[in-house]
PDB file of C-alpha atoms in Angstrom:
ATOM      1  CA  UNK A   8     -12.767  21.632 -25.746  1.00  0.00           C
ATOM      2  CA  UNK A   9     -14.941  23.426 -23.202  1.00  0.00           C
ATOM      3  CA  UNK A  10     -18.734  23.130 -23.170  1.00  0.00           C
ATOM      4  CA  UNK A  11     -21.112  25.232 -21.124  1.00  0.00           C
ATOM      5  CA  UNK A  12     -23.562  23.467 -18.785  1.00  0.00           C
ATOM      6  CA  UNK A  13     -26.436  25.924 -18.248  1.00  0.00           C
ATOM      7  CA  UNK A  14     -28.081  24.283 -15.217  1.00  0.00           C
ATOM      8  CA  UNK A  15     -24.749  23.797 -13.430  1.00  0.00           C
ATOM      9  CA  UNK A  16     -23.705  27.275 -14.591  1.00  0.00           C
ATOM     10  CA  UNK A  17     -20.143  26.271 -15.436  1.00  0.00           C
ATOM     11  CA  UNK A  18     -17.951  25.177 -18.323  1.00  0.00           C
ATOM     12  CA  UNK A  19     -16.307  21.768 -18.370  1.00  0.00           C
ATOM     13  CA  UNK A  20     -13.986  19.885 -20.683  1.00  0.00           C
ATOM     14  CA  UNK A  21     -16.004  17.692 -23.053  1.00  0.00           C
ATOM     15  CA  UNK A  22     -13.325  14.989 -23.145  1.00  0.00           C
ATOM     16  CA  UNK A  23     -13.265  14.843 -19.345  1.00  0.00           C
ATOM     17  CA  UNK A  24     -17.042  14.346 -19.215  1.00  0.00           C
ATOM     18  CA  UNK A  25     -16.993  11.697 -21.940  1.00  0.00           C
ATOM     19  CA  UNK A  26     -14.034  10.010 -20.234  1.00  0.00           C
ATOM     20  CA  UNK A  27     -15.620   9.737 -16.796  1.00  0.00           C
ATOM     21  CA  UNK A  28     -18.938   8.688 -18.350  1.00  0.00           C
ATOM     22  CA  UNK A  29     -17.225   5.943 -20.336  1.00  0.00           C
ATOM     23  CA  UNK A  30     -15.111   4.785 -17.396  1.00  0.00           C
ATOM     24  CA  UNK A  31     -18.083   4.617 -15.054  1.00  0.00           C
ATOM     25  CA  UNK A  32     -20.152   2.880 -17.748  1.00  0.00           C
ATOM     26  CA  UNK A  33     -17.385   0.306 -18.176  1.00  0.00           C
ATOM     27  CA  UNK A  34     -17.185  -0.318 -14.427  1.00  0.00           C
ATOM     28  CA  UNK A  35     -20.977  -0.502 -14.247  1.00  0.00           C
ATOM     29  CA  UNK A  36     -21.044  -3.182 -16.919  1.00  0.00           C
ATOM     30  CA  UNK A  37     -18.144  -5.040 -15.348  1.00  0.00           C
ATOM     31  CA  UNK A  38     -19.552  -5.127 -11.820  1.00  0.00           C
ATOM     32  CA  UNK A  39     -23.282  -4.950 -12.570  1.00  0.00           C
ATOM     33  CA  UNK A  40     -23.959  -1.719 -10.680  1.00  0.00           C
ATOM     34  CA  UNK A  41     -25.746   1.470 -11.696  1.00  0.00           C
ATOM     35  CA  UNK A  42     -22.649   3.656 -11.392  1.00  0.00           C
ATOM     36  CA  UNK A  43     -24.266   6.631  -9.692  1.00  0.00           C
ATOM     37  CA  UNK A  44     -22.187   6.099  -6.562  1.00  0.00           C
ATOM     38  CA  UNK A  45     -19.077   6.674  -8.671  1.00  0.00           C
ATOM     39  CA  UNK A  46     -20.201   9.318 -11.124  1.00  0.00           C
ATOM     40  CA  UNK A  47     -21.954  11.648  -8.671  1.00  0.00           C
ATOM     41  CA  UNK A  48     -18.898  12.244  -6.441  1.00  0.00           C
ATOM     42  CA  UNK A  49     -16.689  12.646  -9.518  1.00  0.00           C
ATOM     43  CA  UNK A  50     -18.969  15.401 -10.783  1.00  0.00           C
ATOM     44  CA  UNK A  51     -19.183  17.051  -7.350  1.00  0.00           C
ATOM     45  CA  UNK A  52     -15.383  17.009  -6.979  1.00  0.00           C
ATOM     46  CA  UNK A  53     -15.169  18.524 -10.491  1.00  0.00           C
ATOM     47  CA  UNK A  54     -17.185  21.535  -9.379  1.00  0.00           C
ATOM     48  CA  UNK A  55     -20.732  20.575 -10.398  1.00  0.00           C
ATOM     49  CA  UNK A  56     -23.205  21.584  -7.644  1.00  0.00           C
ATOM     50  CA  UNK A  57     -24.439  18.566  -5.650  1.00  0.00           C
ATOM     51  CA  UNK A  58     -28.133  18.792  -6.606  1.00  0.00           C
ATOM     52  CA  UNK A  59     -27.237  19.114 -10.301  1.00  0.00           C
ATOM     53  CA  UNK A  60     -24.812  16.169 -10.116  1.00  0.00           C
ATOM     54  CA  UNK A  61     -27.381  13.929  -8.399  1.00  0.00           C
ATOM     55  CA  UNK A  62     -30.114  14.814 -10.890  1.00  0.00           C
ATOM     56  CA  UNK A  63     -27.898  14.597 -13.975  1.00  0.00           C
ATOM     57  CA  UNK A  64     -26.554  11.136 -13.199  1.00  0.00           C
ATOM     58  CA  UNK A  65     -29.997   9.497 -13.183  1.00  0.00           C
ATOM     59  CA  UNK A  66     -30.013   9.025 -16.967  1.00  0.00           C
ATOM     60  CA  UNK A  67     -26.665   7.232 -16.929  1.00  0.00           C
ATOM     61  CA  UNK A  68     -27.730   5.035 -14.018  1.00  0.00           C
ATOM     62  CA  UNK A  69     -30.997   4.094 -15.732  1.00  0.00           C
ATOM     63  CA  UNK A  70     -29.231   3.232 -18.999  1.00  0.00           C
ATOM     64  CA  UNK A  71     -26.472   1.107 -17.465  1.00  0.00           C
ATOM     65  CA  UNK A  72     -28.840  -0.609 -15.023  1.00  0.00           C
ATOM     66  CA  UNK A  73     -31.285  -1.465 -17.806  1.00  0.00           C
ATOM     67  CA  UNK A  74     -28.594  -2.878 -20.091  1.00  0.00           C
ATOM     68  CA  UNK A  75     -27.152  -4.904 -17.219  1.00  0.00           C
ATOM     69  CA  UNK A  76     -30.566  -6.247 -16.228  1.00  0.00           C
ATOM     70  CA  UNK A  77     -31.327  -7.288 -19.806  1.00  0.00           C
ATOM     71  CA  UNK A  78     -27.995  -9.089 -20.058  1.00  0.00           C
ATOM     72  CA  UNK A  79     -28.576 -10.983 -16.798  1.00  0.00           C
ATOM     73  CA  UNK A  80     -32.184 -11.778 -17.782  1.00  0.00           C
ATOM     74  CA  UNK A  81     -31.066 -13.321 -21.100  1.00  0.00           C
ATOM     75  CA  UNK A  82     -28.697 -15.603 -19.196  1.00  0.00           C
ATOM     76  CA  UNK A  83     -31.422 -16.586 -16.708  1.00  0.00           C
ATOM     77  CA  UNK A  84     -29.647 -14.936 -13.797  1.00  0.00           C
ATOM     78  CA  UNK A  85     -32.529 -12.884 -12.399  1.00  0.00           C
ATOM     79  CA  UNK A  86     -34.844 -14.281  -9.747  1.00  0.00           C
ATOM     80  CA  UNK A  87     -38.033 -12.477 -10.765  1.00  0.00           C
ATOM     81  CA  UNK A  88     -39.691 -13.079  -7.386  1.00  0.00           C
ATOM     82  CA  UNK A  89     -36.771 -11.445  -5.580  1.00  0.00           C
ATOM     83  CA  UNK A  90     -36.586  -8.680  -8.205  1.00  0.00           C
ATOM     84  CA  UNK A  91     -40.246  -7.751  -7.662  1.00  0.00           C
ATOM     85  CA  UNK A  92     -39.703  -7.298  -3.916  1.00  0.00           C
ATOM     86  CA  UNK A  93     -36.628  -5.192  -4.607  1.00  0.00           C
ATOM     87  CA  UNK A  94     -38.412  -3.077  -7.237  1.00  0.00           C
ATOM     88  CA  UNK A  95     -41.323  -2.413  -4.872  1.00  0.00           C
ATOM     89  CA  UNK A  96     -39.112  -1.541  -1.907  1.00  0.00           C
ATOM     90  CA  UNK A  97     -36.739   0.599  -3.982  1.00  0.00           C
ATOM     91  CA  UNK A  98     -39.691   2.521  -5.441  1.00  0.00           C
ATOM     92  CA  UNK A  99     -40.890   3.305  -1.932  1.00  0.00           C
ATOM     93  CA  UNK A 100     -37.327   4.233  -0.932  1.00  0.00           C
ATOM     94  CA  UNK A 101     -36.954   6.482  -3.975  1.00  0.00           C
ATOM     95  CA  UNK A 102     -40.188   8.300  -3.114  1.00  0.00           C
ATOM     96  CA  UNK A 103     -38.900   8.847   0.433  1.00  0.00           C
ATOM     97  CA  UNK A 104     -35.598  10.057  -1.016  1.00  0.00           C
ATOM     98  CA  UNK A 105     -37.339  12.585  -3.262  1.00  0.00           C
ATOM     99  CA  UNK A 106     -39.339  13.895  -0.277  1.00  0.00           C
ATOM    100  CA  UNK A 107     -36.146  14.167   1.791  1.00  0.00           C
ATOM    101  CA  UNK A 108     -34.363  15.871  -1.133  1.00  0.00           C
ATOM    102  CA  UNK A 109     -37.147  18.465  -1.351  1.00  0.00           C
ATOM    103  CA  UNK A 110     -37.171  19.084   2.410  1.00  0.00           C
ATOM    104  CA  UNK A 111     -33.384  19.490   2.548  1.00  0.00           C
ATOM    105  CA  UNK A 112     -33.413  21.820  -0.459  1.00  0.00           C
ATOM    106  CA  UNK A 113     -36.108  23.961   1.207  1.00  0.00           C
ATOM    107  CA  UNK A 114     -34.029  24.085   4.410  1.00  0.00           C
ATOM    108  CA  UNK A 115     -30.893  25.023   2.466  1.00  0.00           C
ATOM    109  CA  UNK A 116     -28.991  21.943   3.674  1.00  0.00           C
ATOM    110  CA  UNK A 117     -29.005  19.825   0.515  1.00  0.00           C
ATOM    111  CA  UNK A 118     -25.358  20.341  -0.516  1.00  0.00           C
ATOM    112  CA  UNK A 119     -24.091  19.603   2.984  1.00  0.00           C
ATOM    113  CA  UNK A 120     -26.267  16.494   3.339  1.00  0.00           C
ATOM    114  CA  UNK A 121     -25.202  15.052  -0.018  1.00  0.00           C
ATOM    115  CA  UNK A 122     -21.517  15.708   0.645  1.00  0.00           C
ATOM    116  CA  UNK A 123     -21.613  14.192   4.133  1.00  0.00           C
ATOM    117  CA  UNK A 124     -23.685  11.229   2.906  1.00  0.00           C
ATOM    118  CA  UNK A 125     -21.154  10.419   0.189  1.00  0.00           C
ATOM    119  CA  UNK A 126     -18.317  10.762   2.656  1.00  0.00           C
ATOM    120  CA  UNK A 127     -19.992   8.344   5.076  1.00  0.00           C
ATOM    121  CA  UNK A 128     -21.131   5.799   2.462  1.00  0.00           C
ATOM    122  CA  UNK A 129     -17.874   5.696   0.506  1.00  0.00           C
ATOM    123  CA  UNK A 130     -15.871   5.701   3.742  1.00  0.00           C
ATOM    124  CA  UNK A 131     -17.913   2.752   5.013  1.00  0.00           C
ATOM    125  CA  UNK A 132     -17.535   0.814   1.757  1.00  0.00           C
ATOM    126  CA  UNK A 133     -13.792   1.520   1.661  1.00  0.00           C
ATOM    127  CA  UNK A 134     -13.389   0.447   5.285  1.00  0.00           C
ATOM    128  CA  UNK A 135     -15.307  -2.786   4.690  1.00  0.00           C
ATOM    129  CA  UNK A 136     -13.178  -3.539   1.619  1.00  0.00           C
ATOM    130  CA  UNK A 137     -10.011  -2.914   3.605  1.00  0.00           C
ATOM    131  CA  UNK A 138     -11.198  -5.187   6.442  1.00  0.00           C
ATOM    132  CA  UNK A 139     -12.006  -7.961   3.962  1.00  0.00           C
ATOM    133  CA  UNK A 140      -8.603  -7.570   2.278  1.00  0.00           C
ATOM    134  CA  UNK A 141      -6.788  -7.767   5.634  1.00  0.00           C
ATOM    135  CA  UNK A 142      -8.831 -10.849   6.606  1.00  0.00           C
ATOM    136  CA  UNK A 143      -7.992 -12.516   3.305  1.00  0.00           C
ATOM    137  CA  UNK A 144      -4.274 -11.801   3.717  1.00  0.00           C
ATOM    138  CA  UNK A 145      -4.399 -13.072   7.311  1.00  0.00           C
ATOM    139  CA  UNK A 146      -6.127 -16.284   6.201  1.00  0.00           C
ATOM    140  CA  UNK A 147      -3.560 -16.860   3.476  1.00  0.00           C
ATOM    141  CA  UNK A 148      -0.663 -16.392   5.883  1.00  0.00           C
ATOM    142  CA  UNK A 149      -2.195 -18.602   8.579  1.00  0.00           C
ATOM    143  CA  UNK A 150      -3.092 -21.415   6.175  1.00  0.00           C
ATOM    144  CA  UNK A 151      -6.859 -21.017   6.441  1.00  0.00           C
ATOM    145  CA  UNK A 152      -8.649 -21.709   3.168  1.00  0.00           C
ATOM    146  CA  UNK A 153     -12.179 -20.466   2.533  1.00  0.00           C
ATOM    147  CA  UNK A 154     -14.206 -23.053   0.617  1.00  0.00           C
ATOM    148  CA  UNK A 155     -16.763 -22.220  -2.062  1.00  0.00           C
ATOM    149  CA  UNK A 156     -19.609 -22.438   0.487  1.00  0.00           C
ATOM    150  CA  UNK A 157     -18.021 -19.707   2.639  1.00  0.00           C
ATOM    151  CA  UNK A 158     -16.849 -22.062   5.362  1.00  0.00           C
ATOM    152  CA  UNK A 159     -13.221 -21.967   6.457  1.00  0.00           C
ATOM    153  CA  UNK A 160     -10.946 -24.955   6.843  1.00  0.00           C
ATOM    154  CA  UNK A 161      -7.343 -25.245   7.877  1.00  0.00           C
ATOM    155  CA  UNK A 162      -4.952 -26.317   5.187  1.00  0.00           C
ATOM    156  CA  UNK A 163      -2.646 -29.153   6.250  1.00  0.00           C
ATOM    157  CA  UNK A 164       0.960 -28.928   5.147  1.00  0.00           C
ATOM    158  CA  UNK A 165       2.813 -32.207   4.896  1.00  0.00           C
ATOM    159  CA  UNK A 166       6.583 -31.883   4.587  1.00  0.00           C
TER     160      UNK A 166
END
């Protein structure tokens, strides 16, 4: 079933939108992240203009982040002192991001900047995950065990 999105000026499949929203919400709850880094590129690759995708995802990010924060708070997992520093610094960062967004939109470079930024960020994250996976496989093959405190020790094999 197709629905028309007036701001994006395109029609999209309702089940596709609900599906990616649900999948990203599930992953957000599972990993404790906002989900915008997943949902925004999915929308862009589906044909939604970059500025519309970025702006439209904010509601989903706010909802999943709030529910995750409440869950962690109930279990006593939030360091409020640390959280206050992060809230203050992220508010300042968000204000700088909005100013940059406006300047790029005025210069006509917003779509390019968002696309390149996602390419760089997701490429970096993917590369770091691959490096960590290779290191883990190398440690397993060489008999190095990483303890709970992050320190490595060699495993002795007695035959």
